[in-house]
Amino acid sequence: MNSMKEYLLKNFEQAFVLLVLLSVVGIYYLAPFKLAFLNFFFIPILMAGYYLGLRYAVLGAFLCIVMVCAYAAYDSTPFMYVPEKEHIYLQLSLWGGFLILSGALVGKLYENLDIRIKASEVLNLAYQQSQTELETANTELKHYTENLESMVEEKTRNLSESKQIVEQLKARVEEVLHTSMDPVVAQMLIEKRLRNEKKHIAVLVSDLHHFTPYVEGKQPESVIQELNRYLKDMSGFMDSYSAHLDKYTGDGYMLEFGMPIDYKYHSLQAVVCGIRMMEFMRSSAYPWKMRLGITSGDAVVGMIGGRRKTYTVMGNCANTASRLESLCTPGSLLIDEETYKRTSTFIEAKVFHIDDVNRKDRDNDIESVIHSLMQQSTRKPEDIDLLVLLGNKLMQYGDSDQAKSYFLKAMRLHPELKEAKIGFAEASMQTKNDLIQLKGRTSGFILYEVIGLRDFLVSSAIPEEIRHKFGRIIQQSNIPSELVWPAEIISGQLGHAARTTLLAYALADRMNIGASDRQALVTAGFLHNCGHQIVSHSVLTKATALTREDILAIQRHPEESVRIMLRHGYDDRATLECVLHHHQTPTNNGYPSRKSNKPISKIARILSIAEVYEALTENRPWRDRWNPESALEEMHIDVANGRFDGEIFEAFEKMIISGLNPTS
């Protein structure tokens, strides 16, 4: 009974339709006029189509048609109000067709409706799920919004802590790396730009005289502390002049210049670095004397070693530098002939003889005479008698190589001059006797002992009166050399700042500029190009036309100069503005600020004129020096184009012309 009840509840629609159909069949069976009741069959068929679908509606219609046709075949009397029997079947056929069609249409409509209802239910379910998810998301968003500030603070704190840890690790790695390898080498190694190659370099080898006896009887801690203090002082010069520290050898060390970065003037970097080290040691309280040997030449450079590698140099260049250092008298610097040829324009040196090691007394009188004659020859480079006299004095002093160069200059000016020919021949013979044999070399060569740097203020383009009157002021300025010289050496312009400052100061004095502005001009004159260190050395020494990128790089140097000055405590406003604007024109063109509305100070305009004149009258990597007349003529064109202040240039021109030609 229960199963029947469950079946009826589960299939109520089918049972109800079947009941209606049976009721219609019963009524039809009892009705006397069958044709009149045929339309009753539409009721169960339409209900079947609505509740049960297309299939059951069509099957029910067929069942009704079969049943009615069976009635008609069994007993056609109830259908006889139709005249012909064929008409009965025709009417039944029409009725049956409409019955099937009605059932099919209603069934199809039901199925479509059912599909839409189910789709609506699915959409409704999805909507409810979306609504639930939206409410959940809204709740989470509300919670997130309420806690956003604290979460941001927490994330920021975590990021800050992570960054601090990374920075600490980076600093530790860099510290370890820098203690074992040159930072430039390390960076190039990381970037895979370090190559094994043969290149021209300069090698400096240093040693401390009598260091071994000094350490005997002293505590190890005291010795190491003192030695580290000395090496720390020397490392400042190494960094300033771009030296690569190859190795420490107890109290000595070996440096290379021109590697890994191939600076054009690496020999000059090495010699100036050595001179500055010597000067520092002479003025310090260290109880030792330094010996330095410098050579220049081709060598093989690269990374060598097994698990632990080092960037070093191989070849005669390093061996010869070590040998030169051992030949030095304490407190002196020896260089080879190649280094001398590359640096002779900037340094004073004399031929070194082996017996100089034990020689105690120097002929100071003849040295002063030679020095005076050299200064005169700089001012009068075409004085033949002066050149021959200087050559003879150098022969007398024993410097046959320099003597030969002066005799050769005289012969070029006067090819038939007998005194010059004889002097040149004698100097050549003596040069052969000066050759020193070193182990490992098949031929001898000349060594030179460096006396120091030449006087940068001596120039044929600068009146001697100006140098005598203001030279001491320029030389006594307290500007650190390491802020000026390294940038000048890279571009081969050593002494540019000193000569520019001398000319600018003399012009300012001539124009009655105040003392404070003149002092600002001295500082600005020395430091106006220190920002060149951010410009690639290949650009500064480029002999071909500069690209747009090269020009833009150079035009950034005034701003960099100001930044460097501020880092070193130079904060005087007039000085900084002078440096920043020394490439601005009176019409506010130029760089770094094109079309600036800010007025250009008078000392900046003075510095601009002095710098251009000095640059034109001195040698540059891409051209030879101009004579003063040609330089002034070229600057006249710049005045016409608005580059220089006409009034200031007129005063400058008069100062130069009257100084170089006092009788005119």
XYZ file of C-alpha atoms in Angstrom:
664
model
C 0.000 0.000 0.000
C 2.800 2.366 0.916
C 4.636 1.562 -2.286
C 1.489 2.328 -4.267
C 1.142 5.623 -2.414
C 4.759 6.540 -3.102
C 4.335 5.606 -6.765
C 1.211 7.759 -7.110
C 2.913 10.711 -5.386
C 5.968 10.358 -7.567
C 3.975 9.900 -10.808
C 0.924 11.955 -9.943
C 0.858 13.813 -13.249
C 0.957 10.602 -15.332
C -1.754 9.007 -13.176
C -3.953 12.071 -13.370
C -3.700 12.254 -17.157
C -4.388 8.512 -17.429
C -7.434 8.901 -15.202
C -8.790 11.720 -17.342
C -8.164 9.691 -20.478
C -9.998 6.688 -19.076
C -12.845 8.950 -18.013
C -13.120 10.359 -21.519
C -13.014 6.844 -22.983
C -15.768 5.785 -20.613
C -17.916 8.779 -21.464
C -17.285 8.203 -25.142
C -18.234 4.555 -24.786
C -21.525 5.436 -23.148
C -22.387 8.375 -25.409
C -24.839 7.489 -28.180
C -23.450 9.942 -30.730
C -19.740 9.274 -31.002
C -18.833 12.048 -33.396
C -20.285 14.685 -31.087
C -17.940 13.623 -28.283
C -14.728 13.312 -30.290
C -13.506 16.735 -29.078
C -13.447 15.450 -25.492
C -10.269 13.578 -26.383
C -8.465 16.907 -26.703
C -8.657 17.304 -22.913
C -6.398 14.372 -21.917
C -4.106 14.916 -24.916
C -3.598 18.604 -24.087
C -3.028 17.689 -20.437
C -0.540 14.996 -21.487
C 1.297 17.529 -23.659
C 1.445 20.041 -20.807
C 2.362 17.690 -17.977
C 4.137 14.805 -19.705
C 5.701 16.322 -22.792
C 5.715 15.824 -26.537
C 6.367 12.060 -26.561
C 3.508 11.090 -24.247
C 1.085 13.524 -25.916
C 1.708 12.044 -29.381
C 1.512 8.454 -28.081
C -1.742 9.279 -26.282
C -3.170 10.832 -29.441
C -2.287 7.712 -31.450
C -3.887 5.577 -28.767
C -7.116 7.610 -28.913
C -7.197 7.475 -32.712
C -6.686 3.701 -32.713
C -9.411 3.259 -30.125
C -11.931 5.463 -31.987
C -11.124 3.787 -35.291
C -11.633 0.409 -33.635
C -15.066 1.600 -32.420
C -15.954 2.751 -35.883
C -14.838 -0.504 -37.431
C -16.626 -2.582 -34.835
C -19.872 -0.653 -34.923
C -20.377 2.244 -37.281
C -23.996 2.841 -36.238
C -23.194 5.662 -33.733
C -21.372 7.422 -36.507
C -24.133 6.993 -39.118
C -25.447 10.545 -39.094
C -22.688 10.984 -41.688
C -24.202 9.848 -45.050
C -21.224 7.889 -46.355
C -18.950 5.538 -44.456
C -15.915 6.925 -46.261
C -16.829 10.311 -44.915
C -16.696 8.893 -41.413
C -13.083 7.837 -41.866
C -12.241 11.155 -43.498
C -13.642 13.052 -40.553
C -11.891 10.735 -38.149
C -8.633 11.318 -40.045
C -9.031 15.084 -39.794
C -9.889 14.822 -36.143
C -6.950 12.499 -35.492
C -4.538 14.837 -37.288
C -5.668 17.809 -35.237
C -5.481 15.707 -32.107
C -1.884 14.686 -32.806
C -0.965 18.236 -33.831
C -2.517 19.686 -30.685
C -0.714 17.181 -28.498
C 2.607 17.804 -30.287
C 2.324 21.593 -30.074
C 1.397 21.601 -26.421
C 4.122 19.039 -25.703
C 6.712 21.129 -27.539
C 5.611 24.265 -25.747
C 5.869 22.416 -22.477
C 9.377 21.205 -23.226
C 10.520 24.711 -24.205
C 8.933 26.110 -21.119
C 10.571 23.418 -19.022
C 13.982 24.234 -20.532
C 13.512 27.904 -19.751
C 12.336 27.154 -16.256
C 15.386 24.976 -15.645
C 17.652 27.647 -17.137
C 16.009 30.206 -14.894
C 16.577 27.933 -11.937
C 20.262 27.580 -12.897
C 20.579 31.345 -13.292
C 18.774 31.877 -10.042
C 21.119 29.448 -8.323
C 24.126 31.175 -9.876
C 22.710 34.521 -8.828
C 22.278 33.287 -5.289
C 25.849 31.979 -5.279
C 27.116 35.285 -6.691
C 25.094 37.137 -4.109
C 26.636 35.007 -1.391
C 30.141 35.527 -2.782
C 29.499 39.257 -3.135
C 28.348 39.485 0.456
C 31.437 37.534 1.544
C 33.712 39.765 -0.550
C 31.964 42.855 0.774
C 32.524 41.644 4.314
C 36.193 40.922 3.600
C 36.611 44.289 1.853
C 35.063 46.062 4.799
C 37.401 44.198 7.125
C 40.376 44.922 4.817
C 39.458 48.621 4.636
C 39.183 48.852 8.380
C 42.628 47.225 8.777
C 44.316 48.700 5.672
C 46.429 51.252 7.499
C 47.785 48.739 9.970
C 48.431 46.236 7.155
C 50.284 48.872 5.111
C 52.381 49.771 8.123
C 53.165 46.109 8.713
C 54.066 45.519 5.046
C 56.192 48.664 4.998
C 57.958 47.574 8.142
C 58.588 44.117 6.690
C 59.886 45.593 3.420
C 62.097 48.014 5.319
C 63.516 45.198 7.403
C 64.077 43.075 4.289
C 65.751 45.981 2.496
C 67.958 46.631 5.492
C 68.994 42.986 5.595
C 69.740 43.031 1.844
C 71.755 46.252 2.204
C 73.713 44.782 5.095
C 74.447 41.628 3.110
C 75.404 43.711 0.073
C 77.703 45.883 2.174
C 79.351 42.818 3.694
C 79.827 41.202 0.281
C 81.268 44.425 -1.153
C 83.535 44.843 1.854
C 84.869 41.323 1.468
C 85.170 41.720 -2.304
C 86.938 45.078 -2.094
C 89.466 43.773 0.402
C 90.479 41.050 -2.029
C 89.942 42.664 -5.444
C 89.962 46.054 -7.135
C 86.328 47.342 -7.194
C 86.616 48.223 -10.898
C 87.956 44.745 -11.679
C 85.182 43.155 -9.617
C 82.488 45.135 -11.447
C 83.927 44.335 -14.877
C 84.206 40.679 -13.876
C 80.524 40.614 -12.868
C 79.553 42.290 -16.153
C 81.779 39.848 -18.097
C 83.814 42.699 -19.602
C 87.178 41.569 -18.237
C 89.432 40.067 -20.897
C 92.810 38.413 -21.101
C 94.777 40.633 -23.469
C 98.041 42.294 -24.345
C 98.069 46.040 -23.774
C 100.355 48.973 -23.092
C 100.475 49.806 -19.377
C 102.632 51.471 -16.737
C 103.877 49.551 -13.692
C 104.903 51.129 -10.376
C 106.836 49.152 -7.760
C 107.378 50.587 -4.281
C 109.530 49.655 -1.321
C 110.469 51.210 2.026
C 114.176 51.636 2.693
C 115.414 50.111 5.985
C 111.952 48.864 6.941
C 113.252 45.425 7.964
C 115.747 46.766 10.557
C 113.019 49.091 11.816
C 110.617 46.266 12.707
C 113.218 44.213 14.581
C 112.565 44.301 18.297
C 109.067 45.792 17.892
C 105.799 44.122 18.814
C 103.943 42.568 15.839
C 100.773 44.522 16.648
C 102.685 47.795 16.560
C 104.388 46.928 13.257
C 101.147 45.906 11.536
C 99.294 48.951 12.852
C 102.001 51.322 11.620
C 102.275 49.606 8.238
C 98.500 49.638 7.733
C 98.395 53.348 8.527
C 101.077 53.974 5.898
C 99.305 51.829 3.277
C 95.995 53.566 4.008
C 97.651 56.926 3.319
C 99.047 55.588 0.044
C 95.692 54.101 -1.015
C 94.245 57.612 -1.296
C 96.736 58.400 -4.070
C 96.115 55.011 -5.706
C 92.374 55.689 -5.908
C 92.808 59.276 -7.123
C 95.050 58.291 -10.045
C 93.118 55.135 -11.033
C 95.837 52.680 -10.026
C 95.147 48.966 -9.978
C 96.641 47.444 -6.826
C 98.153 44.180 -7.994
C 99.705 42.950 -4.763
C 101.326 43.883 -1.476
C 104.881 42.637 -0.968
C 105.386 43.174 2.748
C 106.159 46.870 3.084
C 105.962 47.365 -0.691
C 103.365 47.016 -3.400
C 102.980 46.801 -7.159
C 100.539 49.030 -9.045
C 99.449 49.049 -12.676
C 98.039 51.981 -14.616
C 96.053 51.621 -17.828
C 94.395 48.389 -16.724
C 91.674 47.276 -16.568
C 90.565 50.652 -18.028
C 92.877 51.709 -20.848
C 93.485 55.361 -19.989
C 95.487 57.067 -22.728
C 97.826 58.889 -20.333
C 98.470 55.974 -17.974
C 102.220 56.653 -17.813
C 101.527 60.203 -16.633
C 99.065 58.857 -14.055
C 101.780 56.563 -12.703
C 104.476 59.254 -12.518
C 102.241 61.898 -10.905
C 100.958 59.302 -8.435
C 104.574 58.431 -7.575
C 105.532 62.103 -7.191
C 102.600 62.754 -4.869
C 103.503 59.700 -2.771
C 107.091 60.934 -2.506
C 105.972 64.432 -1.501
C 103.670 62.997 1.146
C 106.418 60.815 2.609
C 108.861 63.739 2.761
C 106.347 65.847 4.705
C 105.113 63.037 6.982
C 106.501 61.730 10.259
C 107.138 58.212 8.963
C 110.669 57.032 9.827
C 111.265 55.460 6.398
C 112.215 56.621 2.935
C 110.405 55.392 -0.144
C 111.900 54.024 -3.346
C 109.831 53.899 -6.520
C 110.443 52.390 -9.950
C 108.126 52.975 -12.918
C 108.225 51.414 -16.382
C 105.902 51.535 -19.381
C 105.437 48.930 -22.082
C 103.393 46.089 -23.485
C 102.362 43.318 -21.119
C 99.922 40.421 -20.905
C 97.128 41.092 -18.413
C 94.310 38.859 -17.216
C 92.871 36.609 -14.532
C 95.224 33.824 -13.452
C 95.001 31.136 -10.787
C 93.069 27.993 -9.885
C 90.154 28.288 -7.478
C 91.479 31.620 -6.233
C 92.157 33.955 -9.124
C 93.816 37.335 -9.320
C 93.960 40.003 -12.004
C 97.624 40.631 -12.704
C 100.291 41.426 -15.292
C 103.035 39.316 -16.872
C 106.091 40.409 -18.829
C 109.328 42.394 -18.723
C 107.436 45.541 -17.794
C 106.793 44.340 -14.229
C 110.254 42.806 -13.830
C 111.973 45.982 -15.009
C 109.966 48.163 -12.611
C 111.081 45.976 -9.722
C 114.701 46.250 -10.876
C 114.435 50.048 -11.150
C 113.071 50.248 -7.624
C 116.093 48.311 -6.335
C 118.471 50.738 -8.122
C 116.861 53.816 -6.543
C 118.549 55.893 -3.935
C 116.247 56.199 -0.895
C 113.654 58.907 -1.422
C 113.892 58.917 -5.222
C 111.817 57.845 -8.217
C 113.309 56.152 -11.289
C 111.541 55.801 -14.634
C 112.536 54.107 -17.857
C 113.016 55.753 -21.247
C 109.531 54.840 -22.524
C 107.892 56.449 -19.507
C 110.060 59.546 -19.865
C 109.097 59.992 -23.523
C 105.422 59.825 -22.602
C 105.658 62.276 -19.692
C 108.582 64.611 -20.459
C 106.223 67.481 -21.340
C 104.974 67.575 -17.761
C 107.930 66.523 -15.582
C 111.522 67.455 -14.855
C 113.977 64.563 -14.818
C 117.660 63.864 -15.288
C 119.599 60.914 -16.626
C 120.383 58.419 -13.897
C 123.887 56.960 -13.644
C 124.743 53.825 -11.716
C 127.321 55.706 -9.652
C 124.517 58.063 -8.557
C 123.546 55.395 -6.039
C 126.614 56.185 -3.962
C 127.017 59.841 -4.937
C 126.307 62.134 -1.993
C 127.000 65.594 -3.361
C 125.122 67.168 -6.222
C 126.277 70.027 -8.402
C 123.561 72.426 -7.256
C 125.030 75.377 -9.151
C 124.808 73.780 -12.583
C 121.326 72.456 -11.798
C 120.092 75.974 -11.084
C 121.730 77.254 -14.291
C 120.058 74.509 -16.344
C 116.715 75.225 -14.703
C 117.005 78.931 -15.539
C 118.005 78.202 -19.144
C 115.043 75.829 -19.567
C 112.643 78.535 -18.435
C 114.197 80.972 -20.904
C 113.906 78.433 -23.736
C 110.212 78.029 -22.972
C 109.712 81.744 -23.482
C 112.076 81.893 -26.484
C 111.726 78.515 -28.248
C 113.465 79.763 -31.439
C 116.603 81.233 -29.799
C 119.323 79.063 -31.401
C 122.185 80.267 -29.177
C 120.114 79.555 -26.070
C 119.326 76.018 -27.292
C 123.016 75.258 -27.965
C 124.063 76.694 -24.585
C 121.430 74.596 -22.813
C 122.599 71.490 -24.679
C 126.212 72.072 -23.607
C 125.212 72.605 -19.970
C 123.205 69.383 -20.015
C 126.221 67.556 -21.481
C 128.353 68.985 -18.689
C 125.780 67.806 -16.153
C 125.709 64.328 -17.699
C 122.183 64.385 -19.137
C 123.172 63.539 -22.707
C 119.706 62.465 -23.797
C 118.080 65.816 -23.023
C 121.140 67.596 -24.421
C 120.663 65.739 -27.696
C 117.027 66.923 -27.925
C 118.071 70.587 -27.585
C 120.878 70.239 -30.145
C 118.338 68.651 -32.500
C 115.945 71.606 -32.059
C 118.780 73.998 -32.917
C 119.667 71.949 -36.027
C 116.073 72.089 -37.231
C 116.097 75.878 -36.956
C 119.587 76.189 -38.521
C 120.598 72.952 -40.339
C 124.145 74.209 -41.094
C 125.005 75.299 -37.538
C 128.359 73.639 -36.768
C 128.129 73.908 -32.957
C 124.765 72.119 -32.959
C 126.042 69.280 -35.182
C 129.132 68.691 -33.020
C 127.101 68.826 -29.824
C 124.544 66.366 -31.204
C 127.287 63.899 -32.211
C 128.988 64.088 -28.799
C 125.642 63.687 -27.016
C 124.834 60.624 -29.128
C 128.172 59.035 -28.220
C 127.671 59.754 -24.529
C 124.108 58.386 -24.673
C 125.478 54.996 -25.689
C 127.744 55.039 -22.646
C 124.761 55.916 -20.428
C 122.901 52.728 -21.344
C 122.251 50.509 -18.326
C 122.089 46.740 -18.649
C 119.359 44.962 -16.712
C 118.958 41.264 -16.210
C 116.601 39.747 -18.749
C 117.151 42.476 -21.369
C 119.390 42.022 -24.384
C 120.057 45.740 -24.821
C 120.694 48.600 -22.459
C 118.479 51.609 -21.986
C 118.508 54.999 -20.309
C 116.999 55.584 -16.881
C 115.746 58.902 -15.543
C 115.450 60.149 -12.007
C 112.330 62.266 -11.605
C 112.936 65.635 -9.966
C 109.309 66.735 -9.933
C 106.585 68.319 -12.014
C 107.364 71.229 -14.288
C 106.168 74.684 -13.321
C 102.685 74.705 -14.862
C 102.614 78.502 -14.935
C 105.516 78.737 -17.393
C 104.029 79.136 -20.865
C 104.974 81.036 -23.995
C 101.368 82.285 -24.159
C 101.413 83.845 -20.673
C 103.366 87.084 -20.126
C 106.274 86.614 -17.739
C 105.220 89.727 -15.835
C 101.904 88.076 -14.924
C 103.653 84.932 -13.697
C 106.117 86.880 -11.558
C 103.429 89.127 -10.100
C 100.690 86.591 -9.344
C 102.385 83.193 -9.572
C 103.033 82.918 -5.840
C 99.353 83.586 -5.079
C 98.332 80.741 -7.374
C 101.005 78.345 -6.087
C 100.090 78.994 -2.456
C 96.406 78.198 -2.917
C 95.255 75.410 -0.619
C 93.229 73.505 -3.230
C 94.002 69.747 -2.902
C 95.871 68.504 -5.965
C 93.826 65.286 -5.975
C 90.689 67.319 -6.724
C 92.307 68.837 -9.811
C 95.074 66.746 -11.339
C 93.392 63.326 -11.822
C 90.697 64.794 -14.096
C 93.303 66.844 -15.989
C 95.601 63.866 -16.526
C 92.819 61.746 -18.018
C 92.434 64.279 -20.842
C 96.149 65.146 -21.087
C 95.595 68.719 -19.812
C 97.728 68.694 -16.660
C 98.285 72.307 -15.557
C 95.205 73.686 -17.328
C 93.517 74.783 -14.097
C 96.631 76.517 -12.729
C 97.264 78.500 -15.927
C 93.579 79.379 -16.302
C 93.459 80.588 -12.698
C 96.597 82.703 -13.177
C 95.156 84.415 -16.263
C 91.747 84.941 -14.643
C 93.252 86.356 -11.442
C 95.510 88.746 -13.377
C 92.554 89.971 -15.442
C 90.411 90.433 -12.320
C 93.199 92.461 -10.718
C 93.521 94.580 -13.869
C 89.756 95.282 -13.759
C 89.878 96.174 -10.027
C 87.665 93.266 -8.956
C 87.270 93.059 -5.154
C 89.486 90.812 -3.023
C 86.654 88.421 -2.056
C 85.667 87.904 -5.698
C 89.313 87.370 -6.667
C 89.607 84.703 -3.989
C 86.391 83.084 -5.262
C 87.905 83.191 -8.752
C 91.015 81.313 -7.557
C 88.928 78.480 -6.102
C 86.629 78.382 -9.135
C 89.588 78.460 -11.515
C 91.165 75.392 -9.959
C 87.941 73.385 -9.615
C 85.865 74.399 -12.650
C 86.694 71.166 -14.516
C 86.806 68.678 -11.635
C 83.435 67.389 -12.882
C 85.193 65.927 -15.938
C 85.571 62.739 -13.928
C 81.989 61.751 -14.871
C 82.846 62.005 -18.584
C 84.293 58.932 -20.272
C 88.051 59.162 -20.846
C 87.475 58.074 -24.448
C 85.327 61.176 -25.010
C 87.818 63.562 -23.370
C 90.663 62.284 -25.571
C 88.658 61.748 -28.747
C 90.482 62.965 -31.859
C 87.458 62.696 -34.176
C 84.196 64.657 -34.192
C 82.079 64.323 -31.057
C 78.640 62.738 -31.275
C 75.543 64.352 -29.781
C 75.769 61.958 -26.826
C 79.424 62.944 -26.286
C 78.535 66.642 -26.287
C 75.676 66.130 -23.817
C 78.004 64.181 -21.514
C 80.578 66.994 -21.544
C 77.906 69.631 -20.958
C 76.990 67.989 -17.646
C 80.410 68.618 -16.092
C 79.731 72.122 -14.596
C 76.870 70.749 -12.487
C 78.991 67.773 -11.438
C 81.834 70.137 -10.498
C 79.450 72.006 -8.186
C 78.310 68.742 -6.581
C 81.917 67.673 -5.961
C 82.765 71.066 -4.463
C 79.796 70.896 -2.094
C 80.853 67.413 -0.968
C 84.282 68.805 -0.082
C 82.953 71.798 1.812
C 83.236 74.531 -0.842
C 79.919 76.287 -0.288
C 80.699 79.917 -1.151
C 77.843 81.049 -3.388
C 79.931 83.289 -5.665
C 82.437 80.477 -6.246
C 79.761 77.894 -7.018
C 77.929 80.199 -9.426
C 81.196 81.014 -11.179
C 81.881 77.307 -11.750
C 78.302 76.564 -12.788
C 78.124 79.417 -15.317
C 81.639 79.497 -16.772
C 80.242 78.040 -20.030
C 77.239 80.418 -20.126
C 77.377 83.371 -22.506
C 76.473 86.991 -21.654
C 73.298 86.470 -23.719
C 72.343 83.510 -21.471
C 73.110 80.817 -24.010
C 75.634 78.035 -23.549
C 75.357 75.305 -20.953
C 74.284 73.842 -18.604
C 71.254 76.228 -18.576
C 70.294 77.345 -22.065
C 68.206 80.515 -22.232
C 68.609 81.108 -18.510
C 67.205 84.394 -17.205
C 69.739 84.503 -14.383
C 72.496 87.124 -14.869
C 76.015 85.747 -15.304
C 78.497 87.075 -12.751
C 81.505 89.075 -13.915
C 83.997 86.579 -12.472
C 82.257 83.761 -14.408
C 82.675 85.769 -17.626
C 86.333 86.398 -16.746
C 86.915 82.690 -16.108
C 85.258 81.789 -19.424
C 87.664 83.990 -21.419
C 90.752 82.833 -19.508
C 89.862 79.156 -19.934
C 89.300 79.349 -23.696
C 92.545 81.271 -24.257
C 94.519 78.737 -22.218
C 92.896 75.833 -24.081
C 93.737 77.328 -27.486
C 97.375 78.073 -26.623
C 98.214 74.644 -25.142
C 98.452 71.215 -26.755
C 95.396 69.004 -26.758
C 95.027 65.331 -27.742
C 93.284 66.337 -30.970
C 95.426 69.354 -32.045
C 98.635 71.303 -31.455
C 98.765 74.593 -29.594
C 97.986 77.898 -31.311
C 100.158 80.962 -30.989
C 98.677 83.818 -28.905
C 97.904 85.994 -31.941
C 95.858 83.257 -33.648
C 94.051 82.463 -30.412
C 93.053 86.095 -29.836
C 91.928 86.418 -33.444
C 89.701 83.360 -33.055
C 88.265 84.739 -29.824
C 87.367 87.992 -31.621
C 84.943 85.910 -33.692
C 83.427 84.520 -30.495
C 82.975 88.049 -29.146
C 81.098 88.993 -32.325
C 78.886 85.901 -31.886
C 78.028 86.864 -28.306
C 80.037 84.136 -26.575
C 82.252 86.525 -24.571
C 81.737 89.851 -22.856
C 83.254 92.416 -25.259
C 84.459 94.808 -22.554
C 86.147 92.066 -20.526
C 87.744 90.549 -23.628
C 89.136 93.940 -24.649
C 90.838 94.247 -21.250
C 92.137 90.667 -21.534
C 93.536 91.234 -25.026
C 95.369 94.372 -23.933
C 96.822 92.499 -20.949
C 98.169 89.668 -23.129
C 99.503 91.828 -25.969
C 101.180 94.357 -23.684
C 102.696 91.551 -21.603
C 104.067 89.546 -24.534
C 105.238 92.636 -26.444
C 106.193 95.189 -23.776
C 107.964 97.473 -26.295
C 105.017 97.668 -28.727
